[in-house]
């Protein structure tokens, strides 16, 4: 409630109250035409409720006949069939409308029904063509049949892809440079203010040509793959020789010790000969695959 004591009403309630007042005016005019000079409020309310119930029943039945014929708006024929179904003589309507003591009621103020907000609005709603009557159902909302893509197609233009890759690379380089400038030693062009334009401090190396002699990461990866494949082959051969020697030896577990020149010492010797440092490994030629 508001501060003045008046009850705040919604648009739907205002619309209902306006219709109720109009029906009360109609009932009062009908009572005046019938010769009544005064009426109690309870009697007027009862008659208003009866008229409202009668009109609501006419509207409900007319809408039912309308929907039965696949339409959304009732026509005059639907109302006539409804009145006949309710037992009203339709032939007396013209005579009643032309009565002499009829009172003219001023038109009530136009009150639009409350508009229900739509959840989704897209495009413009289509109207009926000229060959379709207006009382047929309207077209559905445009968002039900308009194509609305939910994703963007990937960009395949060469120039756009190259520009995007260059910008991403530039952003990564800037981010790494700022990170190194914040976490490591920096140098500044201005002696007074060190934080204005920081530069990454150059670390002098005792052997400046060492980076040119070291292999790249790709070469190291290839060397590791070739070494692992060779080691796998060697271990397979050694396991095969161990199995053969175990089969030839006796079934006694106590006397199943391998001799000094057996397979196990060779395995240990080969493991000791493997160099873990990739820079000190012997040079190996890449395998050349011959076409069959």
PDB file of C-alpha atoms in Angstrom:
ATOM      1  CA  UNK A   1       0.000   0.000   0.000  1.00  0.00           C
ATOM      2  CA  UNK A   2       1.056   3.574  -0.626  1.00  0.00           C
ATOM      3  CA  UNK A   3       1.540   6.275   2.021  1.00  0.00           C
ATOM      4  CA  UNK A   4      -1.871   7.877   1.248  1.00  0.00           C
ATOM      5  CA  UNK A   5      -3.744   4.701   2.198  1.00  0.00           C
ATOM      6  CA  UNK A   6      -4.730   3.776  -1.393  1.00  0.00           C
ATOM      7  CA  UNK A   7      -4.194   0.239  -2.571  1.00  0.00           C
ATOM      8  CA  UNK A   8      -1.832  -0.125  -5.531  1.00  0.00           C
ATOM      9  CA  UNK A   9      -3.414  -2.288  -8.271  1.00  0.00           C
ATOM     10  CA  UNK A  10      -1.883  -4.039 -11.241  1.00  0.00           C
ATOM     11  CA  UNK A  11      -2.896  -3.384 -14.882  1.00  0.00           C
ATOM     12  CA  UNK A  12      -4.895  -6.641 -14.934  1.00  0.00           C
ATOM     13  CA  UNK A  13      -6.909  -5.589 -11.894  1.00  0.00           C
ATOM     14  CA  UNK A  14      -7.559  -2.140 -13.374  1.00  0.00           C
ATOM     15  CA  UNK A  15      -8.856  -3.757 -16.568  1.00  0.00           C
ATOM     16  CA  UNK A  16     -11.198  -6.014 -14.571  1.00  0.00           C
ATOM     17  CA  UNK A  17     -12.517  -3.095 -12.490  1.00  0.00           C
ATOM     18  CA  UNK A  18     -13.206  -1.005 -15.610  1.00  0.00           C
ATOM     19  CA  UNK A  19     -15.271  -3.814 -17.159  1.00  0.00           C
ATOM     20  CA  UNK A  20     -17.152  -4.258 -13.886  1.00  0.00           C
ATOM     21  CA  UNK A  21     -18.078  -0.553 -13.731  1.00  0.00           C
ATOM     22  CA  UNK A  22     -19.320  -0.651 -17.325  1.00  0.00           C
ATOM     23  CA  UNK A  23     -21.594  -3.602 -16.526  1.00  0.00           C
ATOM     24  CA  UNK A  24     -22.955  -1.738 -13.491  1.00  0.00           C
ATOM     25  CA  UNK A  25     -23.852   1.222 -15.709  1.00  0.00           C
ATOM     26  CA  UNK A  26     -25.625  -1.128 -18.140  1.00  0.00           C
ATOM     27  CA  UNK A  27     -27.618  -2.730 -15.304  1.00  0.00           C
ATOM     28  CA  UNK A  28     -28.613   0.696 -13.954  1.00  0.00           C
ATOM     29  CA  UNK A  29     -29.818   1.829 -17.392  1.00  0.00           C
ATOM     30  CA  UNK A  30     -31.850  -1.367 -17.833  1.00  0.00           C
ATOM     31  CA  UNK A  31     -33.477  -0.833 -14.431  1.00  0.00           C
ATOM     32  CA  UNK A  32     -34.286   2.771 -15.371  1.00  0.00           C
ATOM     33  CA  UNK A  33     -35.888   1.595 -18.642  1.00  0.00           C
ATOM     34  CA  UNK A  34     -37.990  -0.890 -16.671  1.00  0.00           C
ATOM     35  CA  UNK A  35     -39.388   1.909 -14.449  1.00  0.00           C
ATOM     36  CA  UNK A  36     -37.291   1.600 -11.304  1.00  0.00           C
ATOM     37  CA  UNK A  37     -36.263   4.847  -9.610  1.00  0.00           C
ATOM     38  CA  UNK A  38     -33.864   3.356  -7.037  1.00  0.00           C
ATOM     39  CA  UNK A  39     -32.249   0.016  -6.246  1.00  0.00           C
ATOM     40  CA  UNK A  40     -30.198  -1.446  -3.475  1.00  0.00           C
ATOM     41  CA  UNK A  41     -26.522  -1.980  -3.991  1.00  0.00           C
ATOM     42  CA  UNK A  42     -26.790  -5.712  -3.328  1.00  0.00           C
ATOM     43  CA  UNK A  43     -29.474  -6.091  -6.006  1.00  0.00           C
ATOM     44  CA  UNK A  44     -27.378  -4.191  -8.555  1.00  0.00           C
ATOM     45  CA  UNK A  45     -24.367  -6.361  -7.732  1.00  0.00           C
ATOM     46  CA  UNK A  46     -26.404  -9.551  -8.146  1.00  0.00           C
ATOM     47  CA  UNK A  47     -27.749  -8.479 -11.541  1.00  0.00           C
ATOM     48  CA  UNK A  48     -24.259  -7.388 -12.605  1.00  0.00           C
ATOM     49  CA  UNK A  49     -22.900 -10.803 -11.666  1.00  0.00           C
ATOM     50  CA  UNK A  50     -25.658 -12.541 -13.623  1.00  0.00           C
ATOM     51  CA  UNK A  51     -25.008 -10.487 -16.765  1.00  0.00           C
ATOM     52  CA  UNK A  52     -21.266 -11.024 -16.439  1.00  0.00           C
ATOM     53  CA  UNK A  53     -21.746 -14.782 -16.103  1.00  0.00           C
ATOM     54  CA  UNK A  54     -24.074 -14.863 -19.122  1.00  0.00           C
ATOM     55  CA  UNK A  55     -21.662 -12.869 -21.319  1.00  0.00           C
ATOM     56  CA  UNK A  56     -18.715 -15.025 -20.172  1.00  0.00           C
ATOM     57  CA  UNK A  57     -20.618 -18.190 -21.074  1.00  0.00           C
ATOM     58  CA  UNK A  58     -21.467 -16.793 -24.526  1.00  0.00           C
ATOM     59  CA  UNK A  59     -17.820 -15.925 -25.104  1.00  0.00           C
ATOM     60  CA  UNK A  60     -16.599 -19.317 -23.913  1.00  0.00           C
ATOM     61  CA  UNK A  61     -18.975 -21.265 -26.159  1.00  0.00           C
ATOM     62  CA  UNK A  62     -18.267 -19.021 -29.156  1.00  0.00           C
ATOM     63  CA  UNK A  63     -14.552 -19.582 -28.691  1.00  0.00           C
ATOM     64  CA  UNK A  64     -15.079 -23.326 -28.469  1.00  0.00           C
ATOM     65  CA  UNK A  65     -16.958 -23.340 -31.803  1.00  0.00           C
ATOM     66  CA  UNK A  66     -14.228 -21.121 -33.251  1.00  0.00           C
ATOM     67  CA  UNK A  67     -11.416 -23.456 -32.215  1.00  0.00           C
ATOM     68  CA  UNK A  68     -13.430 -26.445 -33.449  1.00  0.00           C
ATOM     69  CA  UNK A  69     -13.134 -25.030 -36.989  1.00  0.00           C
ATOM     70  CA  UNK A  70      -9.389 -24.251 -36.615  1.00  0.00           C
ATOM     71  CA  UNK A  71      -9.800 -20.503 -36.134  1.00  0.00           C
ATOM     72  CA  UNK A  72      -8.582 -18.107 -33.445  1.00  0.00           C
ATOM     73  CA  UNK A  73     -11.163 -15.291 -33.671  1.00  0.00           C
ATOM     74  CA  UNK A  74     -14.916 -15.969 -33.303  1.00  0.00           C
ATOM     75  CA  UNK A  75     -17.227 -14.782 -36.051  1.00  0.00           C
ATOM     76  CA  UNK A  76     -20.906 -13.782 -36.045  1.00  0.00           C
ATOM     77  CA  UNK A  77     -21.988 -17.303 -36.948  1.00  0.00           C
ATOM     78  CA  UNK A  78     -20.214 -18.681 -33.843  1.00  0.00           C
ATOM     79  CA  UNK A  79     -22.123 -16.228 -31.605  1.00  0.00           C
ATOM     80  CA  UNK A  80     -25.460 -17.054 -33.262  1.00  0.00           C
ATOM     81  CA  UNK A  81     -24.930 -20.808 -32.817  1.00  0.00           C
ATOM     82  CA  UNK A  82     -23.983 -20.202 -29.188  1.00  0.00           C
ATOM     83  CA  UNK A  83     -27.161 -18.184 -28.485  1.00  0.00           C
ATOM     84  CA  UNK A  84     -29.307 -20.849 -30.134  1.00  0.00           C
ATOM     85  CA  UNK A  85     -27.546 -23.524 -28.074  1.00  0.00           C
ATOM     86  CA  UNK A  86     -28.245 -21.556 -24.876  1.00  0.00           C
ATOM     87  CA  UNK A  87     -31.982 -21.332 -25.722  1.00  0.00           C
ATOM     88  CA  UNK A  88     -32.130 -17.662 -26.764  1.00  0.00           C
ATOM     89  CA  UNK A  89     -34.474 -16.572 -29.576  1.00  0.00           C
ATOM     90  CA  UNK A  90     -32.236 -14.786 -32.023  1.00  0.00           C
ATOM     91  CA  UNK A  91     -35.157 -13.355 -34.041  1.00  0.00           C
ATOM     92  CA  UNK A  92     -36.083 -10.997 -31.167  1.00  0.00           C
ATOM     93  CA  UNK A  93     -32.716  -9.216 -31.203  1.00  0.00           C
ATOM     94  CA  UNK A  94     -33.522  -6.695 -34.002  1.00  0.00           C
ATOM     95  CA  UNK A  95     -36.833  -5.718 -32.357  1.00  0.00           C
ATOM     96  CA  UNK A  96     -35.144  -5.278 -28.960  1.00  0.00           C
ATOM     97  CA  UNK A  97     -32.362  -3.170 -30.468  1.00  0.00           C
ATOM     98  CA  UNK A  98     -34.911  -0.794 -32.081  1.00  0.00           C
ATOM     99  CA  UNK A  99     -37.012  -0.179 -28.954  1.00  0.00           C
ATOM    100  CA  UNK A 100     -38.175   3.401 -28.366  1.00  0.00           C
ATOM    101  CA  UNK A 101     -37.247   3.847 -24.687  1.00  0.00           C
ATOM    102  CA  UNK A 102     -33.670   2.701 -25.233  1.00  0.00           C
ATOM    103  CA  UNK A 103     -31.071   4.695 -23.279  1.00  0.00           C
ATOM    104  CA  UNK A 104     -27.785   5.625 -24.898  1.00  0.00           C
ATOM    105  CA  UNK A 105     -24.719   4.946 -22.782  1.00  0.00           C
ATOM    106  CA  UNK A 106     -21.523   6.860 -23.358  1.00  0.00           C
ATOM    107  CA  UNK A 107     -18.642   4.796 -24.574  1.00  0.00           C
ATOM    108  CA  UNK A 108     -16.368   3.643 -21.748  1.00  0.00           C
ATOM    109  CA  UNK A 109     -12.734   4.729 -21.746  1.00  0.00           C
ATOM    110  CA  UNK A 110     -10.526   2.509 -23.832  1.00  0.00           C
ATOM    111  CA  UNK A 111      -8.498   0.249 -21.590  1.00  0.00           C
ATOM    112  CA  UNK A 112      -6.113  -2.020 -23.383  1.00  0.00           C
ATOM    113  CA  UNK A 113      -5.641  -5.486 -21.912  1.00  0.00           C
ATOM    114  CA  UNK A 114      -2.322  -6.126 -20.176  1.00  0.00           C
ATOM    115  CA  UNK A 115       0.389  -6.988 -22.646  1.00  0.00           C
ATOM    116  CA  UNK A 116       2.236 -10.195 -21.865  1.00  0.00           C
ATOM    117  CA  UNK A 117       5.968  -9.688 -22.545  1.00  0.00           C
ATOM    118  CA  UNK A 118       7.412 -12.109 -25.043  1.00  0.00           C
ATOM    119  CA  UNK A 119      10.421 -14.151 -24.083  1.00  0.00           C
ATOM    120  CA  UNK A 120      12.099 -13.851 -27.487  1.00  0.00           C
ATOM    121  CA  UNK A 121      11.585 -11.290 -30.236  1.00  0.00           C
ATOM    122  CA  UNK A 122      13.272 -11.744 -33.617  1.00  0.00           C
ATOM    123  CA  UNK A 123      12.360 -10.394 -37.044  1.00  0.00           C
ATOM    124  CA  UNK A 124       9.017  -8.939 -38.128  1.00  0.00           C
ATOM    125  CA  UNK A 125       5.741 -10.787 -37.792  1.00  0.00           C
ATOM    126  CA  UNK A 126       4.139 -11.762 -41.111  1.00  0.00           C
ATOM    127  CA  UNK A 127       0.566 -10.818 -41.939  1.00  0.00           C
ATOM    128  CA  UNK A 128      -2.009 -12.917 -43.756  1.00  0.00           C
ATOM    129  CA  UNK A 129      -1.955 -12.754 -47.570  1.00  0.00           C
ATOM    130  CA  UNK A 130      -5.023 -11.522 -49.405  1.00  0.00           C
ATOM    131  CA  UNK A 131      -6.369 -15.022 -50.121  1.00  0.00           C
ATOM    132  CA  UNK A 132      -6.419 -16.032 -46.399  1.00  0.00           C
ATOM    133  CA  UNK A 133      -9.301 -14.718 -44.233  1.00  0.00           C
ATOM    134  CA  UNK A 134      -8.370 -12.621 -41.229  1.00  0.00           C
ATOM    135  CA  UNK A 135     -10.072 -14.887 -38.703  1.00  0.00           C
ATOM    136  CA  UNK A 136      -7.623 -17.730 -39.377  1.00  0.00           C
ATOM    137  CA  UNK A 137      -4.763 -18.268 -36.920  1.00  0.00           C
ATOM    138  CA  UNK A 138      -1.844 -15.883 -37.171  1.00  0.00           C
ATOM    139  CA  UNK A 139       1.590 -16.985 -38.250  1.00  0.00           C
ATOM    140  CA  UNK A 140       3.830 -18.130 -35.411  1.00  0.00           C
ATOM    141  CA  UNK A 141       6.519 -15.920 -33.958  1.00  0.00           C
ATOM    142  CA  UNK A 142       9.385 -15.295 -36.389  1.00  0.00           C
ATOM    143  CA  UNK A 143      11.983 -16.823 -34.065  1.00  0.00           C
ATOM    144  CA  UNK A 144      10.361 -20.243 -34.593  1.00  0.00           C
ATOM    145  CA  UNK A 145      11.240 -20.428 -38.286  1.00  0.00           C
ATOM    146  CA  UNK A 146      14.011 -17.836 -38.808  1.00  0.00           C
ATOM    147  CA  UNK A 147      17.475 -19.326 -39.017  1.00  0.00           C
ATOM    148  CA  UNK A 148      19.573 -18.023 -36.141  1.00  0.00           C
ATOM    149  CA  UNK A 149      23.109 -19.466 -36.168  1.00  0.00           C
ATOM    150  CA  UNK A 150      24.582 -20.027 -32.726  1.00  0.00           C
ATOM    151  CA  UNK A 151      28.230 -20.180 -33.792  1.00  0.00           C
ATOM    152  CA  UNK A 152      30.579 -18.375 -36.122  1.00  0.00           C
ATOM    153  CA  UNK A 153      32.076 -20.062 -39.110  1.00  0.00           C
ATOM    154  CA  UNK A 154      35.857 -20.460 -38.905  1.00  0.00           C
ATOM    155  CA  UNK A 155      37.849 -17.873 -40.838  1.00  0.00           C
ATOM    156  CA  UNK A 156      39.742 -19.533 -43.678  1.00  0.00           C
ATOM    157  CA  UNK A 157      41.204 -16.460 -45.369  1.00  0.00           C
ATOM    158  CA  UNK A 158      45.001 -16.742 -45.581  1.00  0.00           C
ATOM    159  CA  UNK A 159      45.681 -13.098 -44.824  1.00  0.00           C
ATOM    160  CA  UNK A 160      43.377 -13.023 -41.798  1.00  0.00           C
ATOM    161  CA  UNK A 161      44.859 -16.235 -40.398  1.00  0.00           C
ATOM    162  CA  UNK A 162      48.417 -14.953 -40.807  1.00  0.00           C
ATOM    163  CA  UNK A 163      47.575 -11.623 -39.186  1.00  0.00           C
ATOM    164  CA  UNK A 164      45.901 -13.379 -36.258  1.00  0.00           C
ATOM    165  CA  UNK A 165      48.881 -15.696 -35.777  1.00  0.00           C
ATOM    166  CA  UNK A 166      51.286 -12.747 -35.887  1.00  0.00           C
ATOM    167  CA  UNK A 167      49.264 -10.776 -33.346  1.00  0.00           C
ATOM    168  CA  UNK A 168      49.080 -13.792 -31.013  1.00  0.00           C
ATOM    169  CA  UNK A 169      52.819 -14.314 -31.294  1.00  0.00           C
ATOM    170  CA  UNK A 170      53.449 -10.639 -30.581  1.00  0.00           C
ATOM    171  CA  UNK A 171      51.194 -10.767 -27.518  1.00  0.00           C
ATOM    172  CA  UNK A 172      52.971 -13.863 -26.200  1.00  0.00           C
ATOM    173  CA  UNK A 173      56.372 -12.235 -26.678  1.00  0.00           C
ATOM    174  CA  UNK A 174      55.256  -9.106 -24.875  1.00  0.00           C
ATOM    175  CA  UNK A 175      53.832 -11.115 -21.993  1.00  0.00           C
ATOM    176  CA  UNK A 176      57.035 -13.147 -21.632  1.00  0.00           C
ATOM    177  CA  UNK A 177      59.164 -10.001 -21.825  1.00  0.00           C
ATOM    178  CA  UNK A 178      57.168  -8.312 -19.073  1.00  0.00           C
ATOM    179  CA  UNK A 179      57.344 -11.441 -16.933  1.00  0.00           C
ATOM    180  CA  UNK A 180      61.112 -11.672 -17.299  1.00  0.00           C
ATOM    181  CA  UNK A 181      61.458  -7.940 -16.629  1.00  0.00           C
ATOM    182  CA  UNK A 182      59.507  -8.297 -13.381  1.00  0.00           C
ATOM    183  CA  UNK A 183      61.172 -11.468 -12.139  1.00  0.00           C
ATOM    184  CA  UNK A 184      64.762 -10.973 -13.357  1.00  0.00           C
ATOM    185  CA  UNK A 185      67.393  -8.310 -13.561  1.00  0.00           C
ATOM    186  CA  UNK A 186      66.588  -5.261 -15.650  1.00  0.00           C
ATOM    187  CA  UNK A 187      68.343  -2.245 -17.047  1.00  0.00           C
ATOM    188  CA  UNK A 188      66.869   1.185 -17.693  1.00  0.00           C
ATOM    189  CA  UNK A 189      67.620   3.867 -20.247  1.00  0.00           C
ATOM    190  CA  UNK A 190      66.841   6.575 -17.704  1.00  0.00           C
ATOM    191  CA  UNK A 191      68.962   6.810 -14.587  1.00  0.00           C
ATOM    192  CA  UNK A 192      66.462   8.887 -12.640  1.00  0.00           C
ATOM    193  CA  UNK A 193      63.447   6.613 -13.105  1.00  0.00           C
ATOM    194  CA  UNK A 194      64.179   2.895 -13.303  1.00  0.00           C
ATOM    195  CA  UNK A 195      60.564   1.712 -13.729  1.00  0.00           C
ATOM    196  CA  UNK A 196      59.756   3.850 -16.784  1.00  0.00           C
ATOM    197  CA  UNK A 197      61.249   1.731 -19.561  1.00  0.00           C
ATOM    198  CA  UNK A 198      62.833  -1.442 -18.137  1.00  0.00           C
ATOM    199  CA  UNK A 199      64.972  -3.653 -20.363  1.00  0.00           C
ATOM    200  CA  UNK A 200      66.031  -7.228 -19.744  1.00  0.00           C
ATOM    201  CA  UNK A 201      69.622  -7.262 -18.560  1.00  0.00           C
ATOM    202  CA  UNK A 202      72.022  -8.973 -20.963  1.00  0.00           C
ATOM    203  CA  UNK A 203      73.991 -11.760 -19.336  1.00  0.00           C
ATOM    204  CA  UNK A 204      77.428 -12.122 -20.936  1.00  0.00           C
ATOM    205  CA  UNK A 205      78.510 -15.686 -21.682  1.00  0.00           C
ATOM    206  CA  UNK A 206      82.068 -16.979 -21.351  1.00  0.00           C
ATOM    207  CA  UNK A 207      81.622 -19.104 -24.504  1.00  0.00           C
ATOM    208  CA  UNK A 208      79.454 -17.067 -26.900  1.00  0.00           C
ATOM    209  CA  UNK A 209      79.670 -19.616 -29.723  1.00  0.00           C
ATOM    210  CA  UNK A 210      78.351 -22.484 -27.595  1.00  0.00           C
ATOM    211  CA  UNK A 211      74.712 -22.011 -28.680  1.00  0.00           C
ATOM    212  CA  UNK A 212      75.678 -22.382 -32.318  1.00  0.00           C
ATOM    213  CA  UNK A 213      77.378 -25.732 -31.643  1.00  0.00           C
ATOM    214  CA  UNK A 214      74.630 -27.262 -29.521  1.00  0.00           C
ATOM    215  CA  UNK A 215      71.976 -29.262 -31.355  1.00  0.00           C
ATOM    216  CA  UNK A 216      68.393 -28.062 -31.463  1.00  0.00           C
ATOM    217  CA  UNK A 217      65.487 -29.607 -29.573  1.00  0.00           C
ATOM    218  CA  UNK A 218      64.225 -31.372 -32.688  1.00  0.00           C
ATOM    219  CA  UNK A 219      67.569 -33.102 -33.248  1.00  0.00           C
ATOM    220  CA  UNK A 220      67.704 -34.181 -29.602  1.00  0.00           C
ATOM    221  CA  UNK A 221      64.214 -35.636 -29.848  1.00  0.00           C
ATOM    222  CA  UNK A 222      65.142 -37.601 -32.958  1.00  0.00           C
ATOM    223  CA  UNK A 223      68.298 -38.913 -31.276  1.00  0.00           C
ATOM    224  CA  UNK A 224      66.320 -40.017 -28.220  1.00  0.00           C
ATOM    225  CA  UNK A 225      63.798 -41.844 -30.423  1.00  0.00           C
ATOM    226  CA  UNK A 226      66.522 -43.715 -32.340  1.00  0.00           C
ATOM    227  CA  UNK A 227      68.363 -44.601 -29.111  1.00  0.00           C
ATOM    228  CA  UNK A 228      65.189 -45.877 -27.466  1.00  0.00           C
ATOM    229  CA  UNK A 229      64.359 -48.054 -30.490  1.00  0.00           C
ATOM    230  CA  UNK A 230      67.891 -49.501 -30.542  1.00  0.00           C
ATOM    231  CA  UNK A 231      67.798 -50.163 -26.808  1.00  0.00           C
ATOM    232  CA  UNK A 232      64.488 -51.954 -27.182  1.00  0.00           C
ATOM    233  CA  UNK A 233      65.912 -54.199 -29.879  1.00  0.00           C
ATOM    234  CA  UNK A 234      68.979 -54.919 -27.755  1.00  0.00           C
ATOM    235  CA  UNK A 235      66.939 -55.824 -24.701  1.00  0.00           C
ATOM    236  CA  UNK A 236      64.723 -58.110 -26.801  1.00  0.00           C
ATOM    237  CA  UNK A 237      67.769 -59.957 -28.116  1.00  0.00           C
ATOM    238  CA  UNK A 238      69.242 -60.271 -24.647  1.00  0.00           C
ATOM    239  CA  UNK A 239      65.969 -61.569 -23.210  1.00  0.00           C
ATOM    240  CA  UNK A 240      65.788 -64.141 -25.978  1.00  0.00           C
ATOM    241  CA  UNK A 241      69.349 -65.341 -25.237  1.00  0.00           C
ATOM    242  CA  UNK A 242      68.592 -65.505 -21.508  1.00  0.00           C
ATOM    243  CA  UNK A 243      65.529 -67.654 -22.153  1.00  0.00           C
ATOM    244  CA  UNK A 244      67.513 -70.022 -24.342  1.00  0.00           C
ATOM    245  CA  UNK A 245      70.238 -70.378 -21.728  1.00  0.00           C
ATOM    246  CA  UNK A 246      67.638 -71.000 -19.016  1.00  0.00           C
ATOM    247  CA  UNK A 247      66.035 -73.742 -21.100  1.00  0.00           C
ATOM    248  CA  UNK A 248      69.382 -75.434 -21.696  1.00  0.00           C
ATOM    249  CA  UNK A 249      70.343 -75.308 -18.018  1.00  0.00           C
ATOM    250  CA  UNK A 250      69.001 -77.877 -15.611  1.00  0.00           C
ATOM    251  CA  UNK A 251      65.749 -77.732 -13.680  1.00  0.00           C
ATOM    252  CA  UNK A 252      67.554 -77.291 -10.345  1.00  0.00           C
ATOM    253  CA  UNK A 253      67.113 -73.787  -8.954  1.00  0.00           C
ATOM    254  CA  UNK A 254      70.287 -73.902  -6.895  1.00  0.00           C
ATOM    255  CA  UNK A 255      72.475 -74.739  -9.911  1.00  0.00           C
ATOM    256  CA  UNK A 256      70.778 -72.268 -12.217  1.00  0.00           C
ATOM    257  CA  UNK A 257      73.335 -69.499 -11.650  1.00  0.00           C
ATOM    258  CA  UNK A 258      74.649 -68.060 -14.896  1.00  0.00           C
ATOM    259  CA  UNK A 259      78.382 -68.149 -15.600  1.00  0.00           C
ATOM    260  CA  UNK A 260      80.543 -65.029 -15.587  1.00  0.00           C
ATOM    261  CA  UNK A 261      80.528 -64.778 -19.338  1.00  0.00           C
ATOM    262  CA  UNK A 262      76.747 -65.169 -19.526  1.00  0.00           C
ATOM    263  CA  UNK A 263      74.090 -62.760 -20.613  1.00  0.00           C
ATOM    264  CA  UNK A 264      73.552 -60.786 -17.406  1.00  0.00           C
ATOM    265  CA  UNK A 265      77.061 -59.360 -17.197  1.00  0.00           C
ATOM    266  CA  UNK A 266      76.722 -58.202 -20.798  1.00  0.00           C
ATOM    267  CA  UNK A 267      73.497 -56.432 -19.866  1.00  0.00           C
ATOM    268  CA  UNK A 268      75.226 -54.660 -16.994  1.00  0.00           C
ATOM    269  CA  UNK A 269      78.163 -53.789 -19.168  1.00  0.00           C
ATOM    270  CA  UNK A 270      75.881 -52.393 -21.857  1.00  0.00           C
ATOM    271  CA  UNK A 271      74.009 -50.358 -19.239  1.00  0.00           C
ATOM    272  CA  UNK A 272      77.260 -48.959 -17.945  1.00  0.00           C
ATOM    273  CA  UNK A 273      78.384 -48.023 -21.463  1.00  0.00           C
ATOM    274  CA  UNK A 274      75.196 -45.998 -22.129  1.00  0.00           C
ATOM    275  CA  UNK A 275      75.969 -42.283 -21.766  1.00  0.00           C
ATOM    276  CA  UNK A 276      73.217 -40.205 -20.219  1.00  0.00           C
ATOM    277  CA  UNK A 277      74.620 -36.880 -21.433  1.00  0.00           C
ATOM    278  CA  UNK A 278      73.258 -36.245 -24.956  1.00  0.00           C
ATOM    279  CA  UNK A 279      76.204 -33.995 -25.807  1.00  0.00           C
ATOM    280  CA  UNK A 280      78.758 -36.785 -25.179  1.00  0.00           C
ATOM    281  CA  UNK A 281      77.061 -39.522 -27.131  1.00  0.00           C
ATOM    282  CA  UNK A 282      78.790 -40.905 -30.203  1.00  0.00           C
ATOM    283  CA  UNK A 283      77.640 -39.694 -33.584  1.00  0.00           C
ATOM    284  CA  UNK A 284      75.121 -41.983 -35.259  1.00  0.00           C
ATOM    285  CA  UNK A 285      74.098 -41.914 -38.849  1.00  0.00           C
ATOM    286  CA  UNK A 286      70.349 -41.714 -39.547  1.00  0.00           C
ATOM    287  CA  UNK A 287      68.707 -44.783 -40.955  1.00  0.00           C
ATOM    288  CA  UNK A 288      67.857 -44.581 -44.650  1.00  0.00           C
ATOM    289  CA  UNK A 289      64.737 -46.424 -45.692  1.00  0.00           C
ATOM    290  CA  UNK A 290      64.957 -47.980 -49.111  1.00  0.00           C
ATOM    291  CA  UNK A 291      61.941 -48.033 -51.330  1.00  0.00           C
ATOM    292  CA  UNK A 292      60.697 -51.501 -52.151  1.00  0.00           C
TER     293      UNK A 292
END
